[in-house]
Coordinates of C-alpha atoms and ligand atoms in Angstrom, one line a residue:
X171 CA -22.6 -34.8 -80.1
X172 CA -19.7 -35.4 -77.9
X173 CA -20.8 -35.8 -74.0
X174 CA -17.9 -35.0 -71.7
X175 CA -18.2 -36.5 -68.1
X176 CA -17.3 -35.0 -65.4
X177 CA -17.5 -35.0 -61.5
X178 CA -18.8 -31.4 -60.2
X179 CA -16.4 -31.5 -56.9
X180 CA -13.2 -31.1 -59.7
X181 CA -15.7 -28.3 -61.7
X182 CA -13.7 -25.8 -59.4
X183 CA -10.0 -26.5 -60.7
X184 CA -11.4 -25.8 -64.4
X185 CA -10.9 -21.9 -63.2
X186 CA -7.9 -21.9 -61.5
X187 CA -5.7 -23.8 -64.0
X188 CA -8.0 -24.7 -66.8
X189 CA -4.8 -26.4 -68.6
X190 CA -5.0 -29.1 -66.4
X191 CA -8.4 -29.6 -65.0
X192 CA -8.3 -30.1 -69.8
X193 CA -5.5 -32.9 -68.9
X194 CA -6.8 -34.5 -65.7
X195 CA -10.8 -34.5 -66.9
X196 CA -10.4 -34.5 -70.6
X197 CA -7.1 -36.7 -71.6
X198 CA -6.8 -39.2 -68.6
X199 CA -3.8 -38.0 -67.4
X200 CA -3.6 -39.4 -63.4
X201 CA -1.4 -38.2 -60.2
X202 CA -2.5 -40.5 -57.2
X203 CA -3.3 -38.2 -54.8
X204 CA -1.2 -38.4 -51.1
X205 CA -2.1 -39.2 -47.8
X206 CA -3.2 -35.5 -46.7
X207 CA -6.3 -36.1 -49.4
X208 CA -6.8 -39.6 -47.7
X209 CA -7.1 -38.2 -44.4
X210 CA -9.9 -35.7 -46.3
X211 CA -11.7 -38.5 -47.9
X212 CA -11.5 -40.7 -44.3
X213 CA -13.4 -37.2 -42.6
X214 CA -15.7 -37.2 -45.2
X215 CA -16.3 -40.3 -44.5
X216 CA -16.4 -40.7 -40.8
X217 CA -18.6 -37.2 -40.3
X218 CA -21.2 -38.6 -43.0
X219 CA -21.5 -41.7 -41.6
X220 CA -22.1 -40.0 -37.8
X221 CA -24.5 -36.3 -39.4
X222 CA -26.6 -39.7 -41.5
X223 CA -26.8 -41.6 -38.4
X224 CA -28.8 -38.4 -36.8
X225 CA -31.0 -37.6 -40.3
X226 CA -32.5 -41.1 -40.5
X227 CA -33.0 -42.2 -36.7
X228 CA -30.7 -44.2 -36.2
X229 CA -27.8 -42.1 -34.4
X230 CA -24.3 -43.5 -34.1
X231 CA -21.2 -42.3 -31.1
X232 CA -18.8 -40.2 -32.1
X233 CA -16.9 -43.1 -30.8
X234 CA -18.0 -45.3 -33.4
X235 CA -17.9 -41.8 -36.5
X236 CA -13.7 -41.9 -35.1
X237 CA -13.8 -46.2 -36.3
X238 CA -15.2 -45.1 -39.6
X239 CA -12.7 -42.6 -40.1
X240 CA -10.6 -44.5 -39.4
X241 CA -11.1 -47.5 -41.6
X242 CA -10.9 -45.3 -44.4
X243 CA -7.6 -43.9 -43.9
X244 CA -6.5 -47.3 -44.1
X245 CA -8.3 -48.6 -46.6
X246 CA -7.9 -46.6 -49.9
X247 CA -10.3 -47.5 -52.7
X248 CA -7.7 -45.3 -54.8
X249 CA -3.9 -44.8 -55.6
X250 CA -1.7 -43.0 -53.0
X251 CA 1.1 -42.0 -53.0
X252 CA 2.2 -41.7 -49.4
X253 CA 5.8 -40.3 -49.6
X254 CA 3.5 -37.1 -51.4
X255 CA 3.0 -35.5 -48.1
X256 CA 5.0 -35.0 -45.3
X257 CA 3.0 -36.8 -43.2
X258 CA 2.6 -40.3 -41.9
X259 CA -0.2 -42.5 -41.4
X260 CA 0.3 -42.0 -37.5
X261 CA 0.0 -38.3 -37.8
X262 CA -2.6 -38.8 -39.9
X263 CA -4.5 -41.1 -38.1
X264 CA -4.8 -38.3 -35.2
X265 CA -5.3 -35.1 -36.9
X266 CA -8.3 -37.2 -38.3
X267 CA -9.5 -38.2 -35.3
X268 CA -9.4 -34.6 -33.3
X269 CA -11.2 -32.9 -36.1
X270 CA -13.6 -36.4 -36.0
X271 CA -14.8 -35.3 -32.6
X272 CA -14.1 -31.6 -33.0
X273 CA -17.1 -31.9 -35.8
X274 CA -18.9 -35.1 -34.4
X275 CA -19.3 -31.9 -30.8
X276 CA -18.8 -28.8 -32.0
X277 CA -20.5 -28.8 -35.2
X278 CA -22.9 -31.0 -36.3
X279 CA -25.2 -30.5 -33.0
X280 CA -25.9 -26.7 -34.1
X281 CA -26.4 -27.1 -39.0
X282 CA -29.8 -29.2 -38.9
X283 CA -29.2 -31.2 -41.7
X284 CA -31.8 -32.1 -44.5
X285 CA -29.6 -33.8 -46.7
X286 CA -26.5 -35.6 -46.1
X287 CA -23.9 -36.5 -49.0
X288 CA -27.4 -36.5 -51.0
X289 CA -27.4 -37.8 -55.6
X290 CA -27.5 -34.9 -56.8
X291 CA -29.2 -35.4 -61.0
X292 CA -26.6 -34.5 -63.5
X293 CA -26.7 -31.0 -65.5
X294 CA -26.4 -30.9 -68.7
X295 CA -24.1 -27.5 -70.3
X296 CA -24.0 -27.8 -73.8
X297 CA -21.2 -26.0 -75.6
X298 CA -21.7 -25.5 -79.1
X299 CA -21.5 -29.6 -80.4
X300 CA -19.9 -30.6 -76.7
X301 CA -22.5 -31.9 -73.8
X302 CA -20.4 -31.3 -70.8
X303 CA -22.5 -34.0 -67.9
X304 CA -21.3 -32.6 -64.3
X305 CA -22.5 -35.4 -62.2
X306 CA -21.8 -35.7 -58.3
X307 CA -23.0 -35.9 -54.4
X308 CA -23.8 -33.1 -52.6
X309 CA -22.3 -33.3 -48.8
X310 CA -25.1 -31.4 -47.3
X311 CA -27.8 -29.2 -47.5
X312 CA -28.6 -27.6 -43.8
X313 CA -31.8 -24.7 -42.9
X314 CA -30.4 -21.2 -42.6
X315 CA -33.3 -19.3 -41.2
X316 CA -30.9 -16.7 -40.8
X317 CA -30.4 -16.4 -44.2
X318 CA -34.2 -16.7 -45.0
X319 CA -34.1 -20.8 -46.3
X320 CA -31.9 -24.2 -47.7
X321 CA -28.3 -23.4 -47.5
X322 CA -25.7 -25.9 -49.6
X323 CA -22.6 -26.8 -47.0
X324 CA -19.5 -28.3 -48.3
X325 CA -16.9 -29.9 -46.1
X326 CA -13.0 -28.9 -47.5
X327 CA -9.9 -30.6 -45.6
X328 CA -7.4 -29.4 -46.1
X329 CA -3.8 -27.3 -44.4
X330 CA -5.2 -23.4 -45.0
X331 CA -9.4 -24.2 -45.4
X332 CA -9.3 -21.2 -41.9
X333 CA -7.1 -18.3 -41.8
X334 CA -7.3 -15.8 -39.1
X335 CA -9.7 -17.7 -37.6
X336 CA -12.2 -17.4 -40.9
X337 CA -12.9 -20.4 -43.0
X338 CA -12.0 -19.5 -46.5
X339 CA -14.0 -19.1 -49.1
X340 CA -11.9 -18.0 -51.7
X341 CA -12.0 -19.4 -55.2
X342 CA -15.0 -22.1 -54.1
X343 CA -18.4 -20.6 -55.3
X344 CA -17.9 -22.8 -59.1
X345 CA -18.2 -26.1 -57.8
X346 CA -20.8 -25.1 -54.8
X347 CA -23.2 -22.5 -57.2
X348 CA -22.7 -26.2 -59.4
X349 CA -24.5 -28.0 -56.2
X350 CA -26.3 -25.2 -55.8
X351 CA -28.1 -25.7 -59.6
X352 CA -28.1 -29.1 -59.2
X353 CA -30.0 -28.6 -56.0
X354 CA -32.2 -27.4 -56.7
X355 CA -33.6 -29.6 -60.7
X356 CA -33.0 -32.4 -57.9
X357 CA -35.4 -31.2 -55.3
X358 CA -37.2 -28.9 -57.2
X359 CA -36.7 -26.0 -54.3
X360 CA -35.1 -22.8 -54.4
X361 CA -31.8 -22.7 -52.5
X362 CA -30.3 -19.5 -50.4
X363 CA -26.5 -19.6 -50.8
X364 CA -23.5 -21.7 -50.2
X365 CA -21.1 -22.4 -46.7
X366 CA -18.2 -24.0 -45.8
X367 CA -17.6 -26.0 -43.5
X368 CA -13.6 -26.2 -42.8
X369 CA -12.0 -28.6 -41.1
X370 CA -7.6 -27.8 -40.8
X371 CA -5.7 -30.5 -41.2
X372 CA -2.5 -29.7 -39.8
X373 CA -1.5 -30.0 -35.9
X374 CA -3.1 -27.5 -34.6
X375 CA -6.0 -28.8 -35.8
X376 CA -9.5 -26.7 -36.1
X377 CA -12.9 -26.7 -37.2
X378 CA -15.1 -23.9 -38.7
X379 CA -18.4 -23.1 -40.3
X380 CA -18.1 -19.5 -43.2
X381 CA -20.5 -17.3 -43.6
X382 CA -23.1 -17.3 -46.3
X383 CA -22.1 -16.8 -50.2
X384 CA -24.1 -16.6 -53.5
X385 CA -22.6 -18.8 -55.5
X386 CA -25.2 -19.2 -58.2
X387 CA -25.2 -15.8 -58.8
X388 CA -20.8 -16.5 -59.7
X389 CA -21.7 -19.8 -61.9
X390 CA -24.7 -18.3 -63.7
X391 CA -23.8 -14.1 -64.2
X392 CA -25.7 -11.6 -63.9
X393 CA -28.1 -9.3 -66.8
X394 CA -24.2 -7.1 -66.6
X395 CA -22.1 -9.9 -66.3
X396 CA -21.6 -13.5 -67.2
X397 CA -21.6 -16.4 -65.3
X398 CA -18.9 -18.9 -65.2
X399 CA -21.1 -21.4 -67.1
X400 CA -20.7 -19.0 -69.8
X401 CA -16.3 -18.6 -69.3
X402 CA -16.4 -22.9 -69.5
X403 CA -18.5 -22.7 -72.1
X404 CA -16.0 -21.0 -74.4
X405 CA -13.6 -23.4 -73.4
X406 CA -15.2 -26.1 -74.7
X407 CA -16.6 -24.9 -77.9
X408 CA -13.4 -23.4 -78.8
X409 CA -10.8 -26.2 -77.1
X410 CA -8.5 -23.2 -75.7
X411 CA -8.0 -24.5 -72.1
X412 CA -5.2 -21.8 -70.8
X413 CA -2.8 -22.4 -68.6
X414 CA -2.4 -21.1 -65.2
X415 CA 1.7 -21.2 -64.4
X416 CA 0.9 -19.0 -61.3
X417 CA -2.3 -21.4 -59.5
X418 CA -0.9 -22.4 -56.1
X419 CA -0.9 -26.3 -57.5
X420 CA 1.4 -25.7 -60.2
X421 CA 3.9 -27.8 -58.9
X422 CA 4.9 -31.8 -60.3
X423 CA 3.7 -32.1 -56.1
X424 CA 0.0 -31.0 -57.9
X425 CA 0.1 -31.2 -61.4
X426 CA -0.5 -34.3 -63.3
X427 CA 0.1 -32.6 -66.9
X428 CA 3.6 -30.8 -65.4
X429 CA 6.1 -33.2 -67.0
X430 CA 4.6 -32.1 -70.5
X431 CA 3.5 -28.7 -70.1
X432 CA 5.8 -25.9 -71.3
X433 CA 4.3 -23.5 -69.4
X434 CA 5.7 -23.5 -66.1
X435 CA 9.3 -22.0 -65.1
Ligands
SF4_463 S1 2.4 -27.4 -65.2 FE1 1.1 -25.7 -64.1 S2 0.2 -24.7 -66.0 FE2 0.8 -26.3 -66.9 S3 -1.1 -27.5 -66.4 FE3 0.3 -27.6 -64.3 S4 -1.1 -26.9 -63.1 FE4 -1.3 -25.6 -65.4

């Protein structure tokens, strides 16, 4: 059997433009990320250091978390195209510092985390003679008493993660539902839903936490409706990864397959 090892964090984009996903994750087409993505990586590093310290009983200060952010921003582990986004390093540093401080002082104190950056046991999906092996770590898990149990929480950074005062959850279920399933098979504990913490990386930096939503149901399906896993299995079985030229990421800037894809205008 052929095995495809895929990071669970990429899984959501399979259902955006499957053709782009195939190009990047099966055919190995690569495109350097932009500074805005590197800003997100830095914010993840600073906030994870802060939450890990609190969870393990070795807390760090907000200033120390901010320093972790700056070091991660300025020392990328992969290629960064600094011309891709309309953003300077100085702007990125200013925005990231505001967001890291807002997160540590406004969000983290009310979250009751039970895990931070937990490695997950791989999820194997058999698709005919192909096995898809989803791997990854989960940003956070927390207990939400009003929701009745353990909730998977994912940090999202970007320019449009908050709209009309609410954190956007649209299109997040494939990734978050995968994390719910992987979390449950890793520690045997049931999850009751997923949630997004949004950190808006614009000059009007803002943070927020979404409502809890049932992402696992969308992955697994119901008695009457197929889940996304079944649709994904169909793509791998047939080798048909359809293009979506209406994707918001269908552009030379974001798609590694743009140069050879005939489906965009
Ligand atoms: S150019 Fe557009 S349609 Fe083609 S693979 Fe990229 S995102 Fe999909």
